[in-house]
Amino acid sequence: MIKQAIIPLAGLGTRLLPLTSVFAKELLPINGKPGIEYILDECIDAGVTEIIFIISKKKEIIKKYFYNDNFYKSIIKKKKDPRIINEYKKILKYKKKIKFVYQNKPLGTGDAVLKTKKFIKNRYFLMLLPDDLIMKKNCSKDMIKLHKKYKASVMASMTVKKNNVNRWGIYSISKKIDKKNFIISDVIEKPNTREAPSNNAVIGRYILSKDIFKILKKQKKGKGGEIHITDSIRTMINNKFLFVGHKFSGKYLDCGSMDGYIKSTLEIAKL
Ligand code: G1P
């Protein structure tokens, strides 16, 4: 059963400067709703009951967004506005499910995952990267179904332009299961065009097993001096852990870059 999800939120968001100089990118509105709420809705709709936010001291504004009770209570007392009451109820629903852990140094996604070790209860858990929005189809839900069928780790995948492979983790595929799913034989973090074994990229949805923590503890820094989850996943695959890739069918929106963020608002408005 996948009941817990983790969301790394300690990144600095430099690709979205100046918007992120005083604000968390995950709270930026996309068609009137903070990006993080789309991610939370995906988790909850997929049956997740506890969501662990990995934040940093610099990103405490995210915690404040969910813990601003006194403010809401005083406004509601004065105004009794049904819209505000409704919005506050929504925030309270999210808050009940969220736990916070801290990653104060931005050492990479692998390091962020390691911070959740103590809190993970079941063997498998879900991770969502908040820069990647997937609309129209619940990718996490589909991945959980696959996980149940194959008793394996699962990662989301999308084909990208060949000259763009150095922006992503890139898969080697050992066997196609069907049109949408495949067995992963290797994964490389941000390879150059010559190194890249394919143009199938890792998108930010992962079902991982607790076994990854042992490997993460020993994980050396990789590309850009960061501890990458991709590098530990690579070790797990080499150690014969089964990883299934899932080509999701929803609409992908990249909210982590300025260009992508602007497009996301326009695209979601059209849905
Ligand atoms: C991270 C992962 C990368 C993956 C990407 C998906 O990169 O390290 O393997 O392809 O997310 O969005 P980042 O976006 O943090 O640079």
PDB file of C-alpha atoms and ligand atoms in Angstrom:
ATOM      1  CA  MET A   1       0.000   0.000   0.000  1.00  0.00           C
ATOM      2  CA  ILE A   2       1.334   3.427  -0.897  1.00  0.00           C
ATOM      3  CA  LYS A   3       0.054   5.767   1.762  1.00  0.00           C
ATOM      4  CA  GLN A   4       2.921   8.257   2.074  1.00  0.00           C
ATOM      5  CA  ALA A   5       4.321  10.758  -0.400  1.00  0.00           C
ATOM      6  CA  ILE A   6       7.363  12.979  -0.090  1.00  0.00           C
ATOM      7  CA  ILE A   7       7.865  16.299  -1.864  1.00  0.00           C
ATOM      8  CA  PRO A   8      11.291  18.001  -1.988  1.00  0.00           C
ATOM      9  CA  LEU A   9      10.680  21.736  -1.611  1.00  0.00           C
ATOM     10  CA  ALA A  10      13.997  23.102  -0.394  1.00  0.00           C
ATOM     11  CA  GLY A  11      15.303  24.138  -3.836  1.00  0.00           C
ATOM     12  CA  LEU A  12      16.238  27.768  -4.342  1.00  0.00           C
ATOM     13  CA  GLY A  13      14.224  28.271  -7.536  1.00  0.00           C
ATOM     14  CA  THR A  14      16.935  30.289  -9.267  1.00  0.00           C
ATOM     15  CA  ARG A  15      15.451  29.562 -12.689  1.00  0.00           C
ATOM     16  CA  LEU A  16      12.413  31.588 -11.648  1.00  0.00           C
ATOM     17  CA  LEU A  17      14.237  34.673 -10.349  1.00  0.00           C
ATOM     18  CA  PRO A  18      13.235  37.404  -9.647  1.00  0.00           C
ATOM     19  CA  LEU A  19       9.867  35.829  -8.675  1.00  0.00           C
ATOM     20  CA  THR A  20      11.598  33.570  -6.159  1.00  0.00           C
ATOM     21  CA  SER A  21      13.866  36.131  -4.470  1.00  0.00           C
ATOM     22  CA  VAL A  22      11.333  36.572  -1.624  1.00  0.00           C
ATOM     23  CA  PHE A  23       8.773  33.893  -2.452  1.00  0.00           C
ATOM     24  CA  ALA A  24       8.645  30.091  -2.777  1.00  0.00           C
ATOM     25  CA  LYS A  25       8.178  28.972  -6.366  1.00  0.00           C
ATOM     26  CA  GLU A  26       5.755  26.255  -5.269  1.00  0.00           C
ATOM     27  CA  LEU A  27       3.338  28.896  -3.995  1.00  0.00           C
ATOM     28  CA  LEU A  28       3.340  30.856  -7.252  1.00  0.00           C
ATOM     29  CA  PRO A  29      -0.177  30.838  -8.676  1.00  0.00           C
ATOM     30  CA  ILE A  30      -0.896  28.839 -11.785  1.00  0.00           C
ATOM     31  CA  ASN A  31      -4.286  29.934 -13.022  1.00  0.00           C
ATOM     32  CA  GLY A  32      -5.210  31.241  -9.564  1.00  0.00           C
ATOM     33  CA  LYS A  33      -3.994  28.261  -7.526  1.00  0.00           C
ATOM     34  CA  PRO A  34      -0.543  27.652  -5.997  1.00  0.00           C
ATOM     35  CA  GLY A  35       1.405  25.030  -7.940  1.00  0.00           C
ATOM     36  CA  ILE A  36       1.833  22.884  -4.815  1.00  0.00           C
ATOM     37  CA  GLU A  37      -1.958  22.444  -4.507  1.00  0.00           C
ATOM     38  CA  TYR A  38      -2.098  20.684  -7.887  1.00  0.00           C
ATOM     39  CA  ILE A  39       0.548  18.285  -6.579  1.00  0.00           C
ATOM     40  CA  LEU A  40      -1.330  17.768  -3.284  1.00  0.00           C
ATOM     41  CA  ASP A  41      -4.584  17.085  -5.155  1.00  0.00           C
ATOM     42  CA  GLU A  42      -2.824  14.460  -7.286  1.00  0.00           C
ATOM     43  CA  CYS A  43      -1.477  12.709  -4.145  1.00  0.00           C
ATOM     44  CA  ILE A  44      -4.755  12.759  -2.248  1.00  0.00           C
ATOM     45  CA  ASP A  45      -6.744  11.580  -5.261  1.00  0.00           C
ATOM     46  CA  ALA A  46      -4.256   8.699  -5.605  1.00  0.00           C
ATOM     47  CA  GLY A  47      -5.060   7.549  -2.043  1.00  0.00           C
ATOM     48  CA  VAL A  48      -2.070   9.038  -0.208  1.00  0.00           C
ATOM     49  CA  THR A  49      -2.887   9.924   3.410  1.00  0.00           C
ATOM     50  CA  GLU A  50       0.374  11.519   4.583  1.00  0.00           C
ATOM     51  CA  ILE A  51       2.545  13.940   2.639  1.00  0.00           C
ATOM     52  CA  ILE A  52       6.021  14.866   3.843  1.00  0.00           C
ATOM     53  CA  PHE A  53       7.257  18.297   2.749  1.00  0.00           C
ATOM     54  CA  ILE A  54      11.030  18.694   2.737  1.00  0.00           C
ATOM     55  CA  ILE A  55      11.550  22.428   3.203  1.00  0.00           C
ATOM     56  CA  SER A  56      14.381  24.656   4.440  1.00  0.00           C
ATOM     57  CA  LYS A  57      14.499  27.584   6.856  1.00  0.00           C
ATOM     58  CA  LYS A  58      14.503  29.829   3.794  1.00  0.00           C
ATOM     59  CA  LYS A  59      11.254  28.274   2.580  1.00  0.00           C
ATOM     60  CA  GLU A  60       9.219  28.498   5.782  1.00  0.00           C
ATOM     61  CA  ILE A  61       6.692  30.609   3.892  1.00  0.00           C
ATOM     62  CA  ILE A  62       5.356  27.241   2.657  1.00  0.00           C
ATOM     63  CA  LYS A  63       4.630  26.142   6.221  1.00  0.00           C
ATOM     64  CA  LYS A  64       3.053  29.516   6.944  1.00  0.00           C
ATOM     65  CA  TYR A  65       0.695  29.116   3.985  1.00  0.00           C
ATOM     66  CA  PHE A  66      -0.832  26.075   5.700  1.00  0.00           C
ATOM     67  CA  TYR A  67      -0.542  27.350   9.292  1.00  0.00           C
ATOM     68  CA  ASN A  68      -2.085  30.826   9.039  1.00  0.00           C
ATOM     69  CA  ASP A  69      -5.102  29.880  11.191  1.00  0.00           C
ATOM     70  CA  ASN A  70      -5.299  32.989  13.362  1.00  0.00           C
ATOM     71  CA  PHE A  71      -5.328  35.179  10.296  1.00  0.00           C
ATOM     72  CA  TYR A  72      -8.167  33.216   8.670  1.00  0.00           C
ATOM     73  CA  LYS A  73     -10.148  32.987  11.906  1.00  0.00           C
ATOM     74  CA  SER A  74     -10.074  36.740  12.491  1.00  0.00           C
ATOM     75  CA  ILE A  75     -11.023  37.533   8.876  1.00  0.00           C
ATOM     76  CA  ILE A  76     -13.846  34.978   8.887  1.00  0.00           C
ATOM     77  CA  LYS A  77     -15.152  36.346  12.209  1.00  0.00           C
ATOM     78  CA  LYS A  78     -15.366  39.842  10.740  1.00  0.00           C
ATOM     79  CA  LYS A  79     -16.513  39.013   7.216  1.00  0.00           C
ATOM     80  CA  LYS A  80     -18.306  35.647   7.200  1.00  0.00           C
ATOM     81  CA  ASP A  81     -17.476  35.422   3.492  1.00  0.00           C
ATOM     82  CA  PRO A  82     -18.430  31.910   2.223  1.00  0.00           C
ATOM     83  CA  ARG A  83     -15.604  31.937  -0.332  1.00  0.00           C
ATOM     84  CA  ILE A  84     -12.986  32.568   2.354  1.00  0.00           C
ATOM     85  CA  ILE A  85     -14.571  29.974   4.673  1.00  0.00           C
ATOM     86  CA  ASN A  86     -14.397  27.444   1.879  1.00  0.00           C
ATOM     87  CA  GLU A  87     -10.770  28.241   1.031  1.00  0.00           C
ATOM     88  CA  TYR A  88      -9.808  27.956   4.710  1.00  0.00           C
ATOM     89  CA  LYS A  89     -11.531  24.574   4.974  1.00  0.00           C
ATOM     90  CA  LYS A  90      -9.493  23.406   1.983  1.00  0.00           C
ATOM     91  CA  ILE A  91      -6.261  24.568   3.617  1.00  0.00           C
ATOM     92  CA  LEU A  92      -7.220  22.739   6.842  1.00  0.00           C
ATOM     93  CA  LYS A  93      -7.807  19.519   4.888  1.00  0.00           C
ATOM     94  CA  TYR A  94      -4.351  19.753   3.330  1.00  0.00           C
ATOM     95  CA  LYS A  95      -2.723  20.694   6.640  1.00  0.00           C
ATOM     96  CA  LYS A  96      -3.991  17.562   8.394  1.00  0.00           C
ATOM     97  CA  LYS A  97      -2.073  15.436   5.890  1.00  0.00           C
ATOM     98  CA  ILE A  98       1.209  17.386   5.758  1.00  0.00           C
ATOM     99  CA  LYS A  99       4.354  16.822   7.842  1.00  0.00           C
ATOM    100  CA  PHE A 100       7.460  18.995   7.559  1.00  0.00           C
ATOM    101  CA  VAL A 101      11.123  17.965   7.597  1.00  0.00           C
ATOM    102  CA  TYR A 102      14.090  20.222   6.986  1.00  0.00           C
ATOM    103  CA  GLN A 103      16.929  20.182   4.463  1.00  0.00           C
ATOM    104  CA  ASN A 104      18.776  23.406   5.183  1.00  0.00           C
ATOM    105  CA  LYS A 105      21.623  22.888   2.737  1.00  0.00           C
ATOM    106  CA  PRO A 106      20.632  22.479  -0.918  1.00  0.00           C
ATOM    107  CA  LEU A 107      22.689  19.311  -1.476  1.00  0.00           C
ATOM    108  CA  GLY A 108      20.392  17.728  -4.049  1.00  0.00           C
ATOM    109  CA  THR A 109      17.283  15.552  -4.383  1.00  0.00           C
ATOM    110  CA  GLY A 110      19.040  12.453  -3.017  1.00  0.00           C
ATOM    111  CA  ASP A 111      19.935  14.299   0.174  1.00  0.00           C
ATOM    112  CA  ALA A 112      16.340  15.568   0.449  1.00  0.00           C
ATOM    113  CA  VAL A 113      14.993  12.007   0.241  1.00  0.00           C
ATOM    114  CA  LEU A 114      17.390  10.843   2.952  1.00  0.00           C
ATOM    115  CA  LYS A 115      15.931  13.428   5.357  1.00  0.00           C
ATOM    116  CA  THR A 116      12.607  11.527   5.315  1.00  0.00           C
ATOM    117  CA  LYS A 117      14.113   8.168   6.343  1.00  0.00           C
ATOM    118  CA  LYS A 118      12.785   8.198   9.926  1.00  0.00           C
ATOM    119  CA  PHE A 119       9.230   8.970   8.833  1.00  0.00           C
ATOM    120  CA  ILE A 120       8.635   6.371   6.125  1.00  0.00           C
ATOM    121  CA  LYS A 121       6.446   3.587   7.496  1.00  0.00           C
ATOM    122  CA  ASN A 122       5.690   1.130   4.668  1.00  0.00           C
ATOM    123  CA  ARG A 123       8.183  -0.480   2.310  1.00  0.00           C
ATOM    124  CA  TYR A 124       7.198   1.726  -0.657  1.00  0.00           C
ATOM    125  CA  PHE A 125       6.487   5.448  -0.894  1.00  0.00           C
ATOM    126  CA  LEU A 126       5.776   7.996  -3.589  1.00  0.00           C
ATOM    127  CA  MET A 127       7.906  11.030  -4.454  1.00  0.00           C
ATOM    128  CA  LEU A 128       6.672  13.952  -6.530  1.00  0.00           C
ATOM    129  CA  LEU A 129       8.882  16.764  -7.823  1.00  0.00           C
ATOM    130  CA  PRO A 130       6.819  19.943  -7.684  1.00  0.00           C
ATOM    131  CA  ASP A 131       8.299  21.479 -10.859  1.00  0.00           C
ATOM    132  CA  ASP A 132       6.571  18.773 -12.884  1.00  0.00           C
ATOM    133  CA  LEU A 133       2.816  19.147 -13.185  1.00  0.00           C
ATOM    134  CA  ILE A 134       0.912  16.406 -14.955  1.00  0.00           C
ATOM    135  CA  MET A 135      -2.659  17.392 -15.769  1.00  0.00           C
ATOM    136  CA  LYS A 136      -5.771  15.595 -17.037  1.00  0.00           C
ATOM    137  CA  LYS A 137      -4.696  12.106 -15.915  1.00  0.00           C
ATOM    138  CA  ASN A 138      -3.497  11.206 -12.417  1.00  0.00           C
ATOM    139  CA  CYS A 139       0.008   9.895 -13.084  1.00  0.00           C
ATOM    140  CA  SER A 140       0.590   8.865  -9.439  1.00  0.00           C
ATOM    141  CA  LYS A 141      -2.608   6.798  -9.439  1.00  0.00           C
ATOM    142  CA  ASP A 142      -1.583   4.979 -12.629  1.00  0.00           C
ATOM    143  CA  MET A 143       1.899   4.346 -11.222  1.00  0.00           C
ATOM    144  CA  ILE A 144       0.456   2.907  -7.992  1.00  0.00           C
ATOM    145  CA  LYS A 145      -1.594   0.447 -10.098  1.00  0.00           C
ATOM    146  CA  LEU A 146       1.584  -0.622 -11.918  1.00  0.00           C
ATOM    147  CA  HIS A 147       3.460  -0.959  -8.648  1.00  0.00           C
ATOM    148  CA  LYS A 148       0.760  -3.280  -7.307  1.00  0.00           C
ATOM    149  CA  LYS A 149       0.934  -5.419 -10.443  1.00  0.00           C
ATOM    150  CA  TYR A 150       4.727  -5.769 -10.631  1.00  0.00           C
ATOM    151  CA  LYS A 151       5.664  -5.288  -6.932  1.00  0.00           C
ATOM    152  CA  ALA A 152       8.345  -2.942  -8.254  1.00  0.00           C
ATOM    153  CA  SER A 153       9.598   0.615  -8.102  1.00  0.00           C
ATOM    154  CA  VAL A 154       8.072   2.798 -10.804  1.00  0.00           C
ATOM    155  CA  MET A 155       9.212   6.035 -12.456  1.00  0.00           C
ATOM    156  CA  ALA A 156       7.405   8.361 -14.836  1.00  0.00           C
ATOM    157  CA  SER A 157       8.779   8.854 -18.320  1.00  0.00           C
ATOM    158  CA  MET A 158       8.375  11.122 -21.324  1.00  0.00           C
ATOM    159  CA  THR A 159      10.254  11.335 -24.621  1.00  0.00           C
ATOM    160  CA  VAL A 160      12.215  14.565 -24.980  1.00  0.00           C
ATOM    161  CA  LYS A 161      14.087  16.205 -27.850  1.00  0.00           C
ATOM    162  CA  LYS A 162      17.472  14.538 -28.490  1.00  0.00           C
ATOM    163  CA  ASN A 163      19.318  17.849 -28.127  1.00  0.00           C
ATOM    164  CA  ASN A 164      17.689  18.383 -24.729  1.00  0.00           C
ATOM    165  CA  VAL A 165      18.732  15.165 -22.938  1.00  0.00           C
ATOM    166  CA  ASN A 166      21.228  16.998 -20.702  1.00  0.00           C
ATOM    167  CA  ARG A 167      18.316  18.580 -18.801  1.00  0.00           C
ATOM    168  CA  TRP A 168      16.985  15.213 -17.559  1.00  0.00           C
ATOM    169  CA  GLY A 169      17.686  11.797 -16.093  1.00  0.00           C
ATOM    170  CA  ILE A 170      17.710   9.461 -19.130  1.00  0.00           C
ATOM    171  CA  TYR A 171      16.678   5.777 -19.248  1.00  0.00           C
ATOM    172  CA  SER A 172      18.023   2.670 -20.925  1.00  0.00           C
ATOM    173  CA  ILE A 173      15.150   0.302 -21.624  1.00  0.00           C
ATOM    174  CA  SER A 174      15.770  -3.448 -21.427  1.00  0.00           C
ATOM    175  CA  LYS A 175      12.281  -4.657 -22.356  1.00  0.00           C
ATOM    176  CA  LYS A 176       8.956  -3.188 -23.375  1.00  0.00           C
ATOM    177  CA  ILE A 177       6.058  -4.478 -21.274  1.00  0.00           C
ATOM    178  CA  ASP A 178       3.408  -2.815 -23.438  1.00  0.00           C
ATOM    179  CA  LYS A 179       2.863   0.496 -25.243  1.00  0.00           C
ATOM    180  CA  LYS A 180       3.149   2.573 -22.083  1.00  0.00           C
ATOM    181  CA  ASN A 181       5.389   0.594 -19.769  1.00  0.00           C
ATOM    182  CA  PHE A 182       8.915  -0.807 -19.848  1.00  0.00           C
ATOM    183  CA  ILE A 183      11.620  -2.387 -17.705  1.00  0.00           C
ATOM    184  CA  ILE A 184      14.466   0.023 -16.954  1.00  0.00           C
ATOM    185  CA  SER A 185      18.008  -1.345 -17.284  1.00  0.00           C
ATOM    186  CA  ASP A 186      19.865   1.876 -16.459  1.00  0.00           C
ATOM    187  CA  VAL A 187      19.386   5.573 -15.779  1.00  0.00           C
ATOM    188  CA  ILE A 188      21.911   8.396 -16.149  1.00  0.00           C
ATOM    189  CA  GLU A 189      21.585  11.855 -14.655  1.00  0.00           C
ATOM    190  CA  LYS A 190      21.753  14.625 -17.261  1.00  0.00           C
ATOM    191  CA  PRO A 191      24.002  12.938 -19.850  1.00  0.00           C
ATOM    192  CA  ASN A 192      25.343  14.814 -22.872  1.00  0.00           C
ATOM    193  CA  THR A 193      23.955  13.911 -26.290  1.00  0.00           C
ATOM    194  CA  ARG A 194      26.728  11.375 -26.953  1.00  0.00           C
ATOM    195  CA  GLU A 195      26.422   9.612 -23.571  1.00  0.00           C
ATOM    196  CA  ALA A 196      22.602   9.443 -23.619  1.00  0.00           C
ATOM    197  CA  PRO A 197      21.304   5.885 -24.181  1.00  0.00           C
ATOM    198  CA  SER A 198      17.892   7.166 -25.395  1.00  0.00           C
ATOM    199  CA  ASN A 199      15.665  10.197 -25.308  1.00  0.00           C
ATOM    200  CA  ASN A 200      13.319   8.761 -22.663  1.00  0.00           C
ATOM    201  CA  ALA A 201      13.488  11.149 -19.732  1.00  0.00           C
ATOM    202  CA  VAL A 202      12.709  10.750 -16.041  1.00  0.00           C
ATOM    203  CA  ILE A 203       9.773  12.945 -15.024  1.00  0.00           C
ATOM    204  CA  GLY A 204       9.229  13.826 -11.368  1.00  0.00           C
ATOM    205  CA  ARG A 205       7.073  10.942 -10.125  1.00  0.00           C
ATOM    206  CA  TYR A 206       8.796   8.025  -8.396  1.00  0.00           C
ATOM    207  CA  ILE A 207       7.646   5.022  -6.398  1.00  0.00           C
ATOM    208  CA  LEU A 208      10.674   4.019  -4.349  1.00  0.00           C
ATOM    209  CA  SER A 209      11.363   1.397  -1.721  1.00  0.00           C
ATOM    210  CA  LYS A 210      12.976   1.993   1.637  1.00  0.00           C
ATOM    211  CA  ASP A 211      16.024   0.061   0.361  1.00  0.00           C
ATOM    212  CA  ILE A 212      17.130   3.297  -1.283  1.00  0.00           C
ATOM    213  CA  PHE A 213      18.046   4.858   2.092  1.00  0.00           C
ATOM    214  CA  LYS A 214      20.983   2.491   2.636  1.00  0.00           C
ATOM    215  CA  ILE A 215      22.376   3.450  -0.751  1.00  0.00           C
ATOM    216  CA  LEU A 216      21.692   7.151  -0.312  1.00  0.00           C
ATOM    217  CA  LYS A 217      23.677   7.190   2.928  1.00  0.00           C
ATOM    218  CA  LYS A 218      26.780   6.256   0.958  1.00  0.00           C
ATOM    219  CA  GLN A 219      25.921   8.203  -2.199  1.00  0.00           C
ATOM    220  CA  LYS A 220      28.773  10.401  -3.473  1.00  0.00           C
ATOM    221  CA  LYS A 221      28.129  13.748  -5.098  1.00  0.00           C
ATOM    222  CA  GLY A 222      27.429  13.585  -8.831  1.00  0.00           C
ATOM    223  CA  LYS A 223      26.712  16.098 -11.614  1.00  0.00           C
ATOM    224  CA  GLY A 224      26.947  19.700 -10.428  1.00  0.00           C
ATOM    225  CA  GLY A 225      28.275  18.581  -7.005  1.00  0.00           C
ATOM    226  CA  GLU A 226      24.809  17.410  -5.880  1.00  0.00           C
ATOM    227  CA  ILE A 227      23.622  14.126  -4.391  1.00  0.00           C
ATOM    228  CA  HIS A 228      21.256  12.797  -7.040  1.00  0.00           C
ATOM    229  CA  ILE A 229      18.459  10.318  -6.438  1.00  0.00           C
ATOM    230  CA  THR A 230      19.123   9.112 -10.001  1.00  0.00           C
ATOM    231  CA  ASP A 231      22.611   7.888  -9.036  1.00  0.00           C
ATOM    232  CA  SER A 232      21.241   5.799  -6.139  1.00  0.00           C
ATOM    233  CA  ILE A 233      18.468   4.417  -8.339  1.00  0.00           C
ATOM    234  CA  ARG A 234      21.191   3.389 -10.805  1.00  0.00           C
ATOM    235  CA  THR A 235      22.926   1.433  -8.034  1.00  0.00           C
ATOM    236  CA  MET A 236      19.643  -0.259  -7.097  1.00  0.00           C
ATOM    237  CA  ILE A 237      19.054  -1.308 -10.719  1.00  0.00           C
ATOM    238  CA  ASN A 238      22.608  -2.710 -10.839  1.00  0.00           C
ATOM    239  CA  ASN A 239      21.757  -4.631  -7.657  1.00  0.00           C
ATOM    240  CA  LYS A 240      18.793  -6.252  -9.473  1.00  0.00           C
ATOM    241  CA  PHE A 241      15.960  -4.224  -7.971  1.00  0.00           C
ATOM    242  CA  LEU A 242      13.103  -4.056 -10.477  1.00  0.00           C
ATOM    243  CA  PHE A 243      12.290  -0.574 -11.845  1.00  0.00           C
ATOM    244  CA  VAL A 244       9.396  -0.061 -14.251  1.00  0.00           C
ATOM    245  CA  GLY A 245       9.126   3.039 -16.460  1.00  0.00           C
ATOM    246  CA  HIS A 246       5.683   4.477 -17.163  1.00  0.00           C
ATOM    247  CA  LYS A 247       4.995   6.740 -20.156  1.00  0.00           C
ATOM    248  CA  PHE A 248       2.206   8.795 -18.641  1.00  0.00           C
ATOM    249  CA  SER A 249      -0.700   9.958 -20.742  1.00  0.00           C
ATOM    250  CA  GLY A 250      -1.513  13.258 -18.997  1.00  0.00           C
ATOM    251  CA  LYS A 251      -0.404  16.704 -20.122  1.00  0.00           C
ATOM    252  CA  TYR A 252       3.067  17.659 -18.872  1.00  0.00           C
ATOM    253  CA  LEU A 253       3.791  21.197 -17.688  1.00  0.00           C
ATOM    254  CA  ASP A 254       7.266  22.322 -16.593  1.00  0.00           C
ATOM    255  CA  CYS A 255       6.755  24.910 -13.848  1.00  0.00           C
ATOM    256  CA  GLY A 256      10.409  25.129 -12.826  1.00  0.00           C
ATOM    257  CA  SER A 257      11.593  27.476 -15.578  1.00  0.00           C
ATOM    258  CA  MET A 258      10.283  30.946 -16.416  1.00  0.00           C
ATOM    259  CA  ASP A 259       9.227  29.991 -19.919  1.00  0.00           C
ATOM    260  CA  GLY A 260       7.532  26.805 -18.697  1.00  0.00           C
ATOM    261  CA  TYR A 261       5.854  28.589 -15.790  1.00  0.00           C
ATOM    262  CA  ILE A 262       4.280  31.178 -18.080  1.00  0.00           C
ATOM    263  CA  LYS A 263       3.121  28.465 -20.502  1.00  0.00           C
ATOM    264  CA  SER A 264       1.660  26.405 -17.596  1.00  0.00           C
ATOM    265  CA  THR A 265      -0.740  29.178 -16.655  1.00  0.00           C
ATOM    266  CA  LEU A 266      -1.927  29.498 -20.245  1.00  0.00           C
ATOM    267  CA  GLU A 267      -2.266  25.722 -20.715  1.00  0.00           C
ATOM    268  CA  ILE A 268      -4.173  25.121 -17.452  1.00  0.00           C
ATOM    269  CA  ALA A 269      -6.549  27.964 -18.288  1.00  0.00           C
ATOM    270  CA  LYS A 270      -7.405  26.112 -21.517  1.00  0.00           C
ATOM    271  CA  LEU A 271      -8.195  22.771 -19.786  1.00  0.00           C
TER     272      LEU A 271
HETATM  273  C1  G1P B   1      15.371  16.176 -11.462  1.00  0.00           C
HETATM  274  C2  G1P B   1      16.065  14.829 -11.643  1.00  0.00           C
HETATM  275  C3  G1P B   1      16.096  14.435 -13.108  1.00  0.00           C
HETATM  276  C4  G1P B   1      14.689  14.437 -13.674  1.00  0.00           C
HETATM  277  C5  G1P B   1      14.015  15.792 -13.421  1.00  0.00           C
HETATM  278  C6  G1P B   1      12.541  15.743 -13.798  1.00  0.00           C
HETATM  279  O1  G1P B   1      16.168  17.168 -12.065  1.00  0.00           O
HETATM  280  O2  G1P B   1      17.354  14.900 -11.090  1.00  0.00           O
HETATM  281  O3  G1P B   1      16.659  13.152 -13.238  1.00  0.00           O
HETATM  282  O4  G1P B   1      14.715  14.155 -15.059  1.00  0.00           O
HETATM  283  O5  G1P B   1      14.084  16.149 -12.045  1.00  0.00           O
HETATM  284  O6  G1P B   1      11.973  17.006 -13.675  1.00  0.00           O
HETATM  285  P1  G1P B   1      16.012  18.732 -11.711  1.00  0.00           P
HETATM  286  O7  G1P B   1      14.734  19.210 -12.336  1.00  0.00           O
HETATM  287  O8  G1P B   1      15.984  18.829 -10.228  1.00  0.00           O
HETATM  288  O9  G1P B   1      17.212  19.413 -12.309  1.00  0.00           O
END
